[in-house]
Short mmCIF file of C-alpha atoms in Angstrom, two decimals:
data_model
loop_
_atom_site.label_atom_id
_atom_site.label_comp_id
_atom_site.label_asym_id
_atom_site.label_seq_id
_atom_site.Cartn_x
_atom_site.Cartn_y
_atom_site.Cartn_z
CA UNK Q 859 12.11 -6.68 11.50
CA UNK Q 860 9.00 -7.90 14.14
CA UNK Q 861 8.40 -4.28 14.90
CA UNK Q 862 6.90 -3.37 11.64
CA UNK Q 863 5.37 -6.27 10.72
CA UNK Q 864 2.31 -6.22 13.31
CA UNK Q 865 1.89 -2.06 12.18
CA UNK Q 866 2.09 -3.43 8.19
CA UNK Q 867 -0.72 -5.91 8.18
CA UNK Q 868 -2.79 -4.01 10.33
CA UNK Q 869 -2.33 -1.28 7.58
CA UNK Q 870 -3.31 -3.94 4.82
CA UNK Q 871 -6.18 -4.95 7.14
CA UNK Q 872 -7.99 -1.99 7.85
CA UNK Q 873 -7.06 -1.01 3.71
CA UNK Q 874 -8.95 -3.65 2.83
CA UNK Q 875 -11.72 -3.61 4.91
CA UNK Q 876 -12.34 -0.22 3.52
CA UNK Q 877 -11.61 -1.34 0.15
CA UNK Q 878 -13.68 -4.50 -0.20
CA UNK Q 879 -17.01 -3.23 -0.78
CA UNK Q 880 -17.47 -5.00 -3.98
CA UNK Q 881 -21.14 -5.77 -6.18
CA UNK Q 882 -22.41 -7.59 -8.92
CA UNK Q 883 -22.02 -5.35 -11.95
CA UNK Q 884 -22.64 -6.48 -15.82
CA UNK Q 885 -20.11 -5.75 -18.19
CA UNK Q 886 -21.30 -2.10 -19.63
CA UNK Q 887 -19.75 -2.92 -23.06
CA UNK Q 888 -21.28 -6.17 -23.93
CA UNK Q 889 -24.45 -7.39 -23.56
CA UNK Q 890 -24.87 -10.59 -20.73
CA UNK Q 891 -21.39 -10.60 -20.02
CA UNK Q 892 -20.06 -10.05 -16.64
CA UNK Q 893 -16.10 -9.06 -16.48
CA UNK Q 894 -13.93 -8.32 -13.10
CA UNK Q 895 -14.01 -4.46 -14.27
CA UNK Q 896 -10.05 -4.17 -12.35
CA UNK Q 897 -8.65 -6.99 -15.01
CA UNK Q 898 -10.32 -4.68 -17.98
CA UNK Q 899 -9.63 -1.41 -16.51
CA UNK Q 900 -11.67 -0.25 -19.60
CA UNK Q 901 -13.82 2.44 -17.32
CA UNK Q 902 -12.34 4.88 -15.40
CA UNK Q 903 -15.58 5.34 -13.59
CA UNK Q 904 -15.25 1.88 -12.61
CA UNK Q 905 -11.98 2.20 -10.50
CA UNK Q 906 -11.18 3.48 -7.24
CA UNK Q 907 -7.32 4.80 -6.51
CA UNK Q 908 -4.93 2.11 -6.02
CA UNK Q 909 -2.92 1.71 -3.06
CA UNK Q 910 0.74 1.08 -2.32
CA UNK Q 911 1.70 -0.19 1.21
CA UNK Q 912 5.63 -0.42 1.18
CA UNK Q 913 7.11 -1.89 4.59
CA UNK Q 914 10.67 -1.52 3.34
CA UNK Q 915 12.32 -1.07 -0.02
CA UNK Q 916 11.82 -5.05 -1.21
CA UNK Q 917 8.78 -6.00 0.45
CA UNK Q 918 5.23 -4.46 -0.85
CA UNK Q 919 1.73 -4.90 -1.16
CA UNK Q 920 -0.59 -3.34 -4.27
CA UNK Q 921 -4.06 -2.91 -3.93
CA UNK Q 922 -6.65 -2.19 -6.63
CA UNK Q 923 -10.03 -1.95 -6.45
CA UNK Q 924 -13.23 -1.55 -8.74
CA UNK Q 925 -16.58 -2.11 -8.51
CA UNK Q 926 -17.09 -5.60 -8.59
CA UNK Q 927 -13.54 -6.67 -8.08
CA UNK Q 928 -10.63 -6.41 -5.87
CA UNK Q 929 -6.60 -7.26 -6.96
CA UNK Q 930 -4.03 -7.61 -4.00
CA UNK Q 931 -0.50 -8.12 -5.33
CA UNK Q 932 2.37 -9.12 -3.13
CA UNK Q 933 5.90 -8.77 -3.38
CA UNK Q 934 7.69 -11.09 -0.57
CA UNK Q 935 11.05 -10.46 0.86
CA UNK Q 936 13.92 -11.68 -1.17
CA UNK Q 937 17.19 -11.30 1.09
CA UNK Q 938 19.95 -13.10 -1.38
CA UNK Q 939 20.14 -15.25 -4.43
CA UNK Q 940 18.33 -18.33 -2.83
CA UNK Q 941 15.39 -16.99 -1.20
CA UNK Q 942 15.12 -15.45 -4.51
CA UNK Q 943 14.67 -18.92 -6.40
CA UNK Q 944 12.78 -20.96 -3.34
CA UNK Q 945 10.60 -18.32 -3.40
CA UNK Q 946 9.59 -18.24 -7.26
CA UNK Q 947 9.42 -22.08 -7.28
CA UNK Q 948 7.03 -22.02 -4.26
CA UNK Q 949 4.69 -19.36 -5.15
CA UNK Q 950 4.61 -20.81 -8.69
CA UNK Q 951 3.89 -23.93 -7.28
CA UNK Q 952 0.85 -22.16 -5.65
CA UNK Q 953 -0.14 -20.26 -8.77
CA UNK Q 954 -0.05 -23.66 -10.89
CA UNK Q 955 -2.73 -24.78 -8.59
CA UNK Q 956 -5.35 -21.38 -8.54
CA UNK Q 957 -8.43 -23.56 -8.99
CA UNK Q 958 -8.15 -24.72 -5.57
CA UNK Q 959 -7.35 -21.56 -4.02
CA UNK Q 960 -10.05 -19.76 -5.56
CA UNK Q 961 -9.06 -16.57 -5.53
CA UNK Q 962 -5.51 -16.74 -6.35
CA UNK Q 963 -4.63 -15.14 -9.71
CA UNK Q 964 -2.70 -17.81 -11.83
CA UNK Q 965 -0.44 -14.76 -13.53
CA UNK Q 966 1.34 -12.35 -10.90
CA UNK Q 967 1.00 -8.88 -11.55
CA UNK Q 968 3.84 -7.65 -13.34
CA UNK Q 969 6.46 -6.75 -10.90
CA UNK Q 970 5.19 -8.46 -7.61
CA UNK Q 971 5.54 -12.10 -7.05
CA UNK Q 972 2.24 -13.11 -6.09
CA UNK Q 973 -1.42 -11.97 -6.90
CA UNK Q 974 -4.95 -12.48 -5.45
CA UNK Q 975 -7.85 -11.83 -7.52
CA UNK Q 976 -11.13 -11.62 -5.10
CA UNK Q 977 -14.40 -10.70 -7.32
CA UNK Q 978 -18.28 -9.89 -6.01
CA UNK Q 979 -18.89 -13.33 -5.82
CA UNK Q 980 -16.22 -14.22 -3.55
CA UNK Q 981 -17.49 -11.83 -0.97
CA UNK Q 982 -21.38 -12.97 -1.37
CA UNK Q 983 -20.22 -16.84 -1.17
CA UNK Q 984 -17.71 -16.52 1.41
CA UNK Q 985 -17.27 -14.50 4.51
CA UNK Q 986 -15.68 -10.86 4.18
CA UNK Q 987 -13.44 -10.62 7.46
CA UNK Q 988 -12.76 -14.29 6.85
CA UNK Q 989 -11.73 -13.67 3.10
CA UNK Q 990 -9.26 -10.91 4.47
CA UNK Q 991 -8.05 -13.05 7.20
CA UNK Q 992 -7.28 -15.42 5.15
CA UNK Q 993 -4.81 -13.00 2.43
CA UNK Q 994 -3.44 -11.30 6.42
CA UNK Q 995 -2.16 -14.98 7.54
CA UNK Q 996 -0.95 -16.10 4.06
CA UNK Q 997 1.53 -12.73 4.30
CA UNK Q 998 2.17 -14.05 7.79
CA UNK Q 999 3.11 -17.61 6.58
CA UNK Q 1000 4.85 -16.84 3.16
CA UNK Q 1001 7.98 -15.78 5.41
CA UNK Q 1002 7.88 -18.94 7.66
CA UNK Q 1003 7.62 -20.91 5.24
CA UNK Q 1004 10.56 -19.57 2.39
CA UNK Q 1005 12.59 -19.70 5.91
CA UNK Q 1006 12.13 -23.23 6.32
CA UNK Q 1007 12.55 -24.20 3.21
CA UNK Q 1008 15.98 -22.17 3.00
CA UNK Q 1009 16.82 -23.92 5.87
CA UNK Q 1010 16.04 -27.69 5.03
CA UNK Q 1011 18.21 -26.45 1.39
CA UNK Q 1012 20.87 -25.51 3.42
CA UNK Q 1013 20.78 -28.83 5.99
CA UNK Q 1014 20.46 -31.28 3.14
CA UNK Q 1015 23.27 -29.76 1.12
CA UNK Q 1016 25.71 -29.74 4.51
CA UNK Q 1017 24.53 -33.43 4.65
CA UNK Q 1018 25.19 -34.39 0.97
CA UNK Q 1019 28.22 -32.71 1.20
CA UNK Q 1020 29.78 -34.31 4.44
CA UNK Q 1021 28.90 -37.96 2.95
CA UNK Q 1022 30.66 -37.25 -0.15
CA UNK Q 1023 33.18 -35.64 1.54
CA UNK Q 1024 33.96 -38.80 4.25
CA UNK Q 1025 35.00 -41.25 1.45
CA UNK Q 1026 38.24 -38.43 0.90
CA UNK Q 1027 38.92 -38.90 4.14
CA UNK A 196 -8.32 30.23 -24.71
CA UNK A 197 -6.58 26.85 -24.17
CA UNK A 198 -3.52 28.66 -24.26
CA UNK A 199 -4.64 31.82 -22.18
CA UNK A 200 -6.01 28.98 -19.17
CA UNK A 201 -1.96 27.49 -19.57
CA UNK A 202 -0.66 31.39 -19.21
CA UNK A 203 -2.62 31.64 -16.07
CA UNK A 204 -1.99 28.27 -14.69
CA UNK A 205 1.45 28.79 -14.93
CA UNK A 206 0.83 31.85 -12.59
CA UNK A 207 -0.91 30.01 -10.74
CA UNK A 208 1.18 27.30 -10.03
CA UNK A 209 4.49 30.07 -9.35
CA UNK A 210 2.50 31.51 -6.91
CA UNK A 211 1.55 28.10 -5.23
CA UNK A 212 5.27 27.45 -5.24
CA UNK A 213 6.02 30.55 -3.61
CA UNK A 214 3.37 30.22 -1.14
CA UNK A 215 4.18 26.60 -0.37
CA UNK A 216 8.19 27.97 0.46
CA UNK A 217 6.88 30.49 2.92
CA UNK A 218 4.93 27.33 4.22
CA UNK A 219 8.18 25.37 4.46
CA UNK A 220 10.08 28.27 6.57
CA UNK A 221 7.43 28.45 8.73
CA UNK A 222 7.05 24.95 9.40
CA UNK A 223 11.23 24.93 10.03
CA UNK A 224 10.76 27.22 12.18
CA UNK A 225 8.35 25.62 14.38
CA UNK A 226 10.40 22.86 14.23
CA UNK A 227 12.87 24.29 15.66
CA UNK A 228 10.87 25.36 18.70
CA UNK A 229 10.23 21.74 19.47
CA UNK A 230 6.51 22.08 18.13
CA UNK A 231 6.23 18.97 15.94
CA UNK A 232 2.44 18.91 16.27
CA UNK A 233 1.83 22.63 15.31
CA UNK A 234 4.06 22.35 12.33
CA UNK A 235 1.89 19.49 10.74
CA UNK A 236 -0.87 21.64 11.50
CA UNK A 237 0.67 24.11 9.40
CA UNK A 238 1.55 21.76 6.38
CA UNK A 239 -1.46 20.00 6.17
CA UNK A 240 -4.01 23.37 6.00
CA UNK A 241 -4.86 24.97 2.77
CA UNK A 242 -3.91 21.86 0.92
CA UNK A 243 -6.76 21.88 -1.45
CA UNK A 244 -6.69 25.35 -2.05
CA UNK A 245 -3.12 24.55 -3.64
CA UNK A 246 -4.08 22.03 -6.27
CA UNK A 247 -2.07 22.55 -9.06
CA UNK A 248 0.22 20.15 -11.10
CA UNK A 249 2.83 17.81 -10.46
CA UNK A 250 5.34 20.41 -9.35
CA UNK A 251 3.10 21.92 -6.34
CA UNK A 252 2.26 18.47 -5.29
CA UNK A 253 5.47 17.39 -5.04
CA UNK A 254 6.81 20.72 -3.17
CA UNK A 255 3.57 20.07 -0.38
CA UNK A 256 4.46 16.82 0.13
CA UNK A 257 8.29 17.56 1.07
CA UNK A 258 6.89 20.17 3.03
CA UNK A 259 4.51 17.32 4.75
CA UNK A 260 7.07 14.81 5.45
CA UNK A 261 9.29 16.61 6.85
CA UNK A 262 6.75 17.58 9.41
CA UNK A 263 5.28 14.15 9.62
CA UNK A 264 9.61 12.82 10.32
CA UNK A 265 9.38 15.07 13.39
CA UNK A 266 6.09 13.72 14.98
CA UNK A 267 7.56 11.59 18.35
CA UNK A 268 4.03 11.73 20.20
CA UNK A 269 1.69 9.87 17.70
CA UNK A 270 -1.34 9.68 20.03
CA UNK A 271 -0.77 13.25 21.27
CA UNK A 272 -0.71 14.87 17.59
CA UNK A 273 -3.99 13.21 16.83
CA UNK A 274 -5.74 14.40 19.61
CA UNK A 275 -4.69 17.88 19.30
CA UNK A 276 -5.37 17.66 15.36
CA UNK A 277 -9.04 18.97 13.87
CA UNK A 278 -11.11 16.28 12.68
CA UNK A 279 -11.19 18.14 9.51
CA UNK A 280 -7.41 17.13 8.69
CA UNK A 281 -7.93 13.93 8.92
CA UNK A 282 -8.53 12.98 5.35
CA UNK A 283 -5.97 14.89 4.13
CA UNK A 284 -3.68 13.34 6.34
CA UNK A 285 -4.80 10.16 5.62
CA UNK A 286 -3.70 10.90 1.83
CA UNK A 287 -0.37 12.42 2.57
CA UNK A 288 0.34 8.80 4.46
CA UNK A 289 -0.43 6.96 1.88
CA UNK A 290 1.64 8.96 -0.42
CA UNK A 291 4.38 8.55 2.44
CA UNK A 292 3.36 4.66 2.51
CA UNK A 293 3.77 4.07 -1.41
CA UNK A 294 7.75 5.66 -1.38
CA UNK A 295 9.06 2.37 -0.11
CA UNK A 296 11.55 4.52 1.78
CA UNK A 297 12.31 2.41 5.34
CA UNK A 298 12.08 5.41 7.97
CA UNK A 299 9.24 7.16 6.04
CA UNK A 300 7.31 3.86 5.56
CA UNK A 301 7.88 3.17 9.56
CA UNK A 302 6.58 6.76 10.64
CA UNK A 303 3.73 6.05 8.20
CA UNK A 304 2.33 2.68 9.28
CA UNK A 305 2.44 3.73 12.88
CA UNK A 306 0.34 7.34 12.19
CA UNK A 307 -1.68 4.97 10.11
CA UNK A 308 -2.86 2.36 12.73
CA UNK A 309 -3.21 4.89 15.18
CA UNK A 310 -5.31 7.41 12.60
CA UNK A 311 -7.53 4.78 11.31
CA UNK A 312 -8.43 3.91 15.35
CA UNK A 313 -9.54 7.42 15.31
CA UNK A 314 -10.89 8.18 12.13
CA UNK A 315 -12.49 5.26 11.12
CA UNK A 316 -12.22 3.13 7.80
CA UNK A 317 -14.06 6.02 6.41
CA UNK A 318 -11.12 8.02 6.28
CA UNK A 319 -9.32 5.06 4.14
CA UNK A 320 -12.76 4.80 1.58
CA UNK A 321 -12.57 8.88 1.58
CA UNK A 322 -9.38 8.63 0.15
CA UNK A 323 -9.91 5.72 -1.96
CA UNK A 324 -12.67 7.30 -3.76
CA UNK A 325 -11.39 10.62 -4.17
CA UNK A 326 -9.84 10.66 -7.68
CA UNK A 327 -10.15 14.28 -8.03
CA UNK A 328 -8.03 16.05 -5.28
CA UNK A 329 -5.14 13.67 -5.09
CA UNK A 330 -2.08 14.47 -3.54
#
């Protein structure tokens, strides 16, 4: 499980290095507006392939690019039935709260379970290597942390249960 | 004359086919011989000359993996490889990289890091930008 995991996210690191070469660009439809051209997709022009970076058959990473804007979708290990739910709850926890993030995408693109939305002026107010260090260690965490959670599930119900259970006894 | 370019696409594309299976013996056959790097060598030239539809891209790409499956030496293939291949092998692991298929994925990511070292994120923008000759 380690062994690809240092080869995947150096693949999604040096992918979006390449792919993060975004600039301001005004909306060419309507006058004074200024749209993330990947959300519109209403220009082919516009676009640049889209990449799919599969590690194994559940976990995958999406990324689109255009000209001013850059979409990263995630989809996170889900081993059984639990993992599955902790994991919705706790990225939709994070989702709920976008604003903060900043460039967290408050939908999920449809079939992944998380989504990061990075525009032009992302990259001129905030660091590029930084930005992508920053989507490289969340990947890193997400795992930790749905296994600690599964965990502390799993040691309160034991817990729960063996009080209940005493008064039987 | 819509219809004439389809009769001669059609061609076109039988013939690709029939080139690309000549392609795929070969490349078996050096296989065989224990010459992993030489048979990539053979799948990955002539590429573009082969665009053609869904069917031809599909029949390349078997032929591709299969030669990519056999590589063992990573850093020894890419120093014997042209510099000229590059891109195009840079496309065919992405392709490999967007299956989702465990083993291919594996052989994929490691070619990857290792390519990329050598290459340059050029390669990756190359590919990225190239909506034309996709494979």
């Amino acid at each position: 499980m380690a062994s690809t995991l240092r080869p995947y996210l150096t693949c999604i690191r040096n992918t979006l290095d390449a792919a993060m070469c975004l600039q301001n660009f005004p909306c060419q439809e309507v006058e004074r507006h200024n749209k993330p051209e990947i959300e519109l997709k209403s220009s082919p022009e516009l676009l640049l392939n889209p990449v799919l970076i599969c590690r194994n058959e559940s976990e995958k990473c999406l990324i689109e690019t255009s000209i001013n804007s850059l979409r990263i979708s995630l989809k996170v290990k889900q081993a059984d039935e639990l993992e599955n739910i902790l994991t919705k709850k706790f990225l939709r926890f994070l989702s709920m709260r976008a604003e903060a993030f900043q460039v967290l995408r408050r939908k999920p693109v449809q079939g992944y379970d998380i989504s990061f939305l990075i525009t032009n002026y992302h990259c001129e107010e905030m660091q590029k290597h930084k930005l992508i260090d920053f989507i490289v260690q969340f990947m890193e965490d997400i795992d930790k942390e749905i296994s600690e959670l599964k965990m502390s599930v799993n040691t309160r119900g034991r817990l729960v249960a063996t009080e209940f259970l005493k008064q039987f006894i | 004359m819509a219809r004439a370019g389809s009769f001669v696409e059609a061609d076109n594309a039988e013939a690709i086919i029939t080139r690309i299976e000549h392609k795929s013996r070969k490349i078996e056959s050096l296989l065989k011989q224990y010459k992993p790097v030489e048979a990539l060598k053979t799948a990955l030239e002539g590429t573009y000359a082969m665009t053609g539809d869904e069917r031809c891209k599909s029949a390349h790409w078997i032929a591709v993996h299969r030669a990519l499956m056999a590589i063992k030496d990573v850093d020894g293939m890419l120093s014997s490889l042209d510099p000229e291949y590059y891109d195009i092998l840079m496309k065919y692991l992405y392709r490999g990289l967007a299956t989702g298929d465990r083993p291919t994925c594996d052989q994929c990511l490691r070619i990857h890091e290792k390519l990329t070292e050598k290459a340059g994120l050029g390669c990756i923008l190359r590919f990225l930008t190239d909506t034309v000759n996709t494979v």
